[in-house]
PDB file of C-alpha atoms in Angstrom:
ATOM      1  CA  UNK A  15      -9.949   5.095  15.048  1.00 36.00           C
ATOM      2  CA  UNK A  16      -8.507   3.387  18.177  1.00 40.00           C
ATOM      3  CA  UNK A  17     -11.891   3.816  19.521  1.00 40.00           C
ATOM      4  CA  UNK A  18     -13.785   1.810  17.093  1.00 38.00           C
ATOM      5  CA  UNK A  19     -11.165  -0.758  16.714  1.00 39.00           C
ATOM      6  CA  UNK A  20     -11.643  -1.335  20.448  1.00 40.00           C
ATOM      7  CA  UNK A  21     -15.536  -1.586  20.454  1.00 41.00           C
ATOM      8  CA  UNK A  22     -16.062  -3.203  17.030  1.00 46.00           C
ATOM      9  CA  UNK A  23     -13.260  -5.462  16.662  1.00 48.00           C
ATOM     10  CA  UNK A  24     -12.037  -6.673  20.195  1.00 46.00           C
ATOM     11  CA  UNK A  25     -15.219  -6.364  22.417  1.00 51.00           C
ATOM     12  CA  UNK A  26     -16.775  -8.229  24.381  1.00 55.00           C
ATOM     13  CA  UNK A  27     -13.624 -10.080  24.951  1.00 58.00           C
ATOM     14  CA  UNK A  28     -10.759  -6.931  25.089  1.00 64.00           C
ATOM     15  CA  UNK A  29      -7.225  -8.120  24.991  1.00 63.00           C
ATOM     16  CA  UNK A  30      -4.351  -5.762  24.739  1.00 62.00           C
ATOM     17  CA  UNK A  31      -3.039  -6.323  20.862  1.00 63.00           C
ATOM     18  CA  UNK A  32       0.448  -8.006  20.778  1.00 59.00           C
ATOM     19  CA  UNK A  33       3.449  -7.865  17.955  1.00 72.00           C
ATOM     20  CA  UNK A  34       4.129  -9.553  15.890  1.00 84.00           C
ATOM     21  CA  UNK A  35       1.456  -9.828  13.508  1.00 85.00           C
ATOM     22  CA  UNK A  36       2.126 -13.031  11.361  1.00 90.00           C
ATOM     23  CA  UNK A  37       0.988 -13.338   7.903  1.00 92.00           C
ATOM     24  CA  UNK A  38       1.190 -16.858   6.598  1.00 93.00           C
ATOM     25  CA  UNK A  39       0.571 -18.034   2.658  1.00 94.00           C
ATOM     26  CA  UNK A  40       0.316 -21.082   0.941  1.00 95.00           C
ATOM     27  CA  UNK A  41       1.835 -20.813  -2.856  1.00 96.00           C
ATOM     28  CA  UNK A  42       0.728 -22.753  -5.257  1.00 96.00           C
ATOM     29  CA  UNK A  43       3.233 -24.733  -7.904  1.00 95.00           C
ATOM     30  CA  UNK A  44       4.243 -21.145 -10.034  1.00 95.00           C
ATOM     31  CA  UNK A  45       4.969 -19.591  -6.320  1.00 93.00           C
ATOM     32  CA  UNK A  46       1.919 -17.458  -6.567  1.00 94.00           C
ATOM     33  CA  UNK A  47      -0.212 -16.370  -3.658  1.00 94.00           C
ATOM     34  CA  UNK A  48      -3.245 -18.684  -3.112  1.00 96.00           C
ATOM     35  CA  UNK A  49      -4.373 -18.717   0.515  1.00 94.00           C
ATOM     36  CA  UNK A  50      -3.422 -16.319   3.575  1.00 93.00           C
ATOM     37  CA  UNK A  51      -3.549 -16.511   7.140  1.00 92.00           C
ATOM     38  CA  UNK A  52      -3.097 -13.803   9.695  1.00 89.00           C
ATOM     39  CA  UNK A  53      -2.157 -14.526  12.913  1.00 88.00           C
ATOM     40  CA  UNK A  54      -0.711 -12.597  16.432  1.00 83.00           C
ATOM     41  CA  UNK A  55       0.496 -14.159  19.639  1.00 83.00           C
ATOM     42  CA  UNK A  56      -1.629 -14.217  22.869  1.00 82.00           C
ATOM     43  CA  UNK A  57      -0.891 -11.980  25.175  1.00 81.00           C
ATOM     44  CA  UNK A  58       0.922 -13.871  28.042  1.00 82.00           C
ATOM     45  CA  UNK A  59      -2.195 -13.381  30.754  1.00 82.00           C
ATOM     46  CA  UNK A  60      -4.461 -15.055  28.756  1.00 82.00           C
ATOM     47  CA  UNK A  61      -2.027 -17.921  27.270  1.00 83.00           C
ATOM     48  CA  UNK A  62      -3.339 -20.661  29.836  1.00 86.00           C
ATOM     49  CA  UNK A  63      -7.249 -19.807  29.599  1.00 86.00           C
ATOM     50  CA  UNK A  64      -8.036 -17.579  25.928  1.00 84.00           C
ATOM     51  CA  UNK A  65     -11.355 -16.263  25.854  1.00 81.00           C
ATOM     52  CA  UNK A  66     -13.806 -18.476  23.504  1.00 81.00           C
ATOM     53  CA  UNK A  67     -14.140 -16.776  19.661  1.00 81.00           C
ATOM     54  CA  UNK A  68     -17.054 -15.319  18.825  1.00 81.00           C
ATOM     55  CA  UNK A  69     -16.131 -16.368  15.335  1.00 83.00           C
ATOM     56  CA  UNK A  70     -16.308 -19.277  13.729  1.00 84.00           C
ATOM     57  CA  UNK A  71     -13.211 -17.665  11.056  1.00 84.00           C
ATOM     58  CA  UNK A  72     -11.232 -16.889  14.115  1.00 83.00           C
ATOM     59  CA  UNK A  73      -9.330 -20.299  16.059  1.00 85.00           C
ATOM     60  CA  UNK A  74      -6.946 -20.263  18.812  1.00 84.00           C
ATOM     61  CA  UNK A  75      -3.682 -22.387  17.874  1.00 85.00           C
ATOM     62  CA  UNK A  76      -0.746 -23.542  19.923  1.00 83.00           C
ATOM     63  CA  UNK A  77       2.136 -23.823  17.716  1.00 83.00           C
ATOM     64  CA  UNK A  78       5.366 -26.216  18.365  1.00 84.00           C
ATOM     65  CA  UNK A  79       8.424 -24.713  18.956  1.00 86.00           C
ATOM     66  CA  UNK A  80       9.533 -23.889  15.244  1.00 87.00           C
ATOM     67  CA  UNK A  81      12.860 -22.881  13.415  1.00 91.00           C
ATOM     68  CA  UNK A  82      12.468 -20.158  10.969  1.00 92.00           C
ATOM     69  CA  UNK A  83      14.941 -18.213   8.446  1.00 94.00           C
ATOM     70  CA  UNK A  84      14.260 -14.670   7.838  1.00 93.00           C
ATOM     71  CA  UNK A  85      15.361 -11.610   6.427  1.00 94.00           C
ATOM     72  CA  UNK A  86      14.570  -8.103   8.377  1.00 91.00           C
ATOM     73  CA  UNK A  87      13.455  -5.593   5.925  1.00 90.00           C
ATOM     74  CA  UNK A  88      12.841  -1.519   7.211  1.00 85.00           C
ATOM     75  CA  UNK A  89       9.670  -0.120   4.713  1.00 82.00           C
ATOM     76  CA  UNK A  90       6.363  -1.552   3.359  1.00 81.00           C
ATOM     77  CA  UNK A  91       5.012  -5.063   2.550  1.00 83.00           C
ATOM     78  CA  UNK A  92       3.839  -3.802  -0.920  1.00 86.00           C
ATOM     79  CA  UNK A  93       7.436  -2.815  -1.403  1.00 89.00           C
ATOM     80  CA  UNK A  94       9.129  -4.496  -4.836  1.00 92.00           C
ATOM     81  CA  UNK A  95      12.052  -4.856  -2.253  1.00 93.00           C
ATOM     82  CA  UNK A  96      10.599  -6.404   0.209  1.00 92.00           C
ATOM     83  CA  UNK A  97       9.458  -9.121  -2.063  1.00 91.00           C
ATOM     84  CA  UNK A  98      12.679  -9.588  -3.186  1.00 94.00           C
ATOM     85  CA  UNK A  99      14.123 -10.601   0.403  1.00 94.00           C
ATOM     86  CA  UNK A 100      11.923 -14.128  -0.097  1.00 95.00           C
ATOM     87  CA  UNK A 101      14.573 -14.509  -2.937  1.00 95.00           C
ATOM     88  CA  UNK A 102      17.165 -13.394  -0.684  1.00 95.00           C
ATOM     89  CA  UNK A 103      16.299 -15.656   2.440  1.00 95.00           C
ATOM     90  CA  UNK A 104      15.816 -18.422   0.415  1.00 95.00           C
ATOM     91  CA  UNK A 105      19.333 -18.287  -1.414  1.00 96.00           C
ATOM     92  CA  UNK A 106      21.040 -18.275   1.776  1.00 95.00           C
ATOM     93  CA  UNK A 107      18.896 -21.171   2.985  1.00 95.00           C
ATOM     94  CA  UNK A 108      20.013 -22.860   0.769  1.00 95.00           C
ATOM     95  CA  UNK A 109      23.609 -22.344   0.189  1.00 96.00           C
ATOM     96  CA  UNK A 110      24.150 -23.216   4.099  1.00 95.00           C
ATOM     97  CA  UNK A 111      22.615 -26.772   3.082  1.00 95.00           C
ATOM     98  CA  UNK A 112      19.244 -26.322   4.850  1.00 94.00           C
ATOM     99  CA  UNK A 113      15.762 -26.906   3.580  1.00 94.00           C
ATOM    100  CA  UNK A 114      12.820 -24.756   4.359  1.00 95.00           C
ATOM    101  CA  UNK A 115       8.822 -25.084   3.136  1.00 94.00           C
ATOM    102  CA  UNK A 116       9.055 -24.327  -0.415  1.00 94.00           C
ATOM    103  CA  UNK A 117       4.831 -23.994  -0.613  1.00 95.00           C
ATOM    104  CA  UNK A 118       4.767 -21.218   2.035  1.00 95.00           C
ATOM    105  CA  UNK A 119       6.025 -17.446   2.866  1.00 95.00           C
ATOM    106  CA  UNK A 120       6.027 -16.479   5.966  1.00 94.00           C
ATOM    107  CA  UNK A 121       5.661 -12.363   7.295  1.00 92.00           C
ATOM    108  CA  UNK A 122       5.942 -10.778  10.607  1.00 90.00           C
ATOM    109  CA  UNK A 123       5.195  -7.259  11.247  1.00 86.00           C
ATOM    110  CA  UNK A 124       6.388  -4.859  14.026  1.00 81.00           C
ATOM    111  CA  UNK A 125       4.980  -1.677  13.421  1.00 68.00           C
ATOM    112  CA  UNK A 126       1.177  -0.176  12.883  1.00 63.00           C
ATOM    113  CA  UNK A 127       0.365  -0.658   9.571  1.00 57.00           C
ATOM    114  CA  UNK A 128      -0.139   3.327   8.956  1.00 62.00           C
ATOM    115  CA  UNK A 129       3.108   4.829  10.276  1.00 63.00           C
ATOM    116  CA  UNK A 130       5.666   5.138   6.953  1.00 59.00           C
ATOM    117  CA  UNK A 131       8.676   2.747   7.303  1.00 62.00           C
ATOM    118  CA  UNK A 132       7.766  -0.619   8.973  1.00 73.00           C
ATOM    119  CA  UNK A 133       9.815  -3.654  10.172  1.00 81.00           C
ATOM    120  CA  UNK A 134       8.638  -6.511   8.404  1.00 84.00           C
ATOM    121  CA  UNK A 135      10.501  -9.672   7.962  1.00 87.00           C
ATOM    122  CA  UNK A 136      10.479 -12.398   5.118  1.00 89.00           C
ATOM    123  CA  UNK A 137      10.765 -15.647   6.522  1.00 89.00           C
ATOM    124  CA  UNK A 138      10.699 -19.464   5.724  1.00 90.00           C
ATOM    125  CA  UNK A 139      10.097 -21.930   7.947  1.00 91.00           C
ATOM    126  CA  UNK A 140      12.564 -25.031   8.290  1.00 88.00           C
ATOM    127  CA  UNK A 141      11.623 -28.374   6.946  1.00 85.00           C
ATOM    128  CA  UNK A 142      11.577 -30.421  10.296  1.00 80.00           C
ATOM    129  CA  UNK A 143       8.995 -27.474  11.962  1.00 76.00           C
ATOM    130  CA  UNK A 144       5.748 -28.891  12.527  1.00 67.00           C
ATOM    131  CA  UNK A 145       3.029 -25.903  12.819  1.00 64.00           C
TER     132      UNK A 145
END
């Protein structure tokens, strides 16, 4: 419940919970899954003084400006086609001459994870793009 997410998950430090979540992996040689990442923005009011972690797991980041490729996609991560827009991204990335991160995949979310259709995207991120 909202309730519990609140108290058990965001407290002591509450912050108002911000889209998109970003889901970053690492792929190994084959392209397979071997490490992931979550990650949200901050919301703007606490961007030039974040609360400290309480977590050792959890680290506040600021990223360079970066240039990513993506594909919008309406329905479920676990969807076979959704996977299939990595494919789909990366074909285009490369027939316009660019290069992207070959080792990672890249997802954004819009939408709570338990209301049916979702906007997800599958994205790349661009050679030159230091994270």
């Amino acid at each position: 419940s909202k309730q519990w997410y609140q108290r058990r998950v965001r407290a002591p430090n509450k912050m108002r919970f911000v889209y998109p979540v970003i889901l970053k992996w690492n792929l190994d040689a084959a392209g397979n899954r071997v490490k992931g990442e979550i990650a949200m923005p901050l919301p703007e009011e606490h961007q030039s003084n974040p609360p400290p972690s309480k977590s050792d797991k959890v680290r506040i980041e600021e990223w360079k400006e970066t240039k990513v490729y993506l594909r919008p996609y309406g329905g479920h991560r676990g969807d076979e086609e959704f996977k299939r827009q990595f494919e789909n991204v990366r074909t285009a990335v490369s027939k316009a001459g660019l290069s992207y991160k070959e080792n990672e995949e890249w997802e954004a979310g819009y939408t709570y994870l338990r209301y049916g259709r979702q906007r997800v995207e599958a994205m790349v991120v661009d050679n030159g793009s230091r994270i």
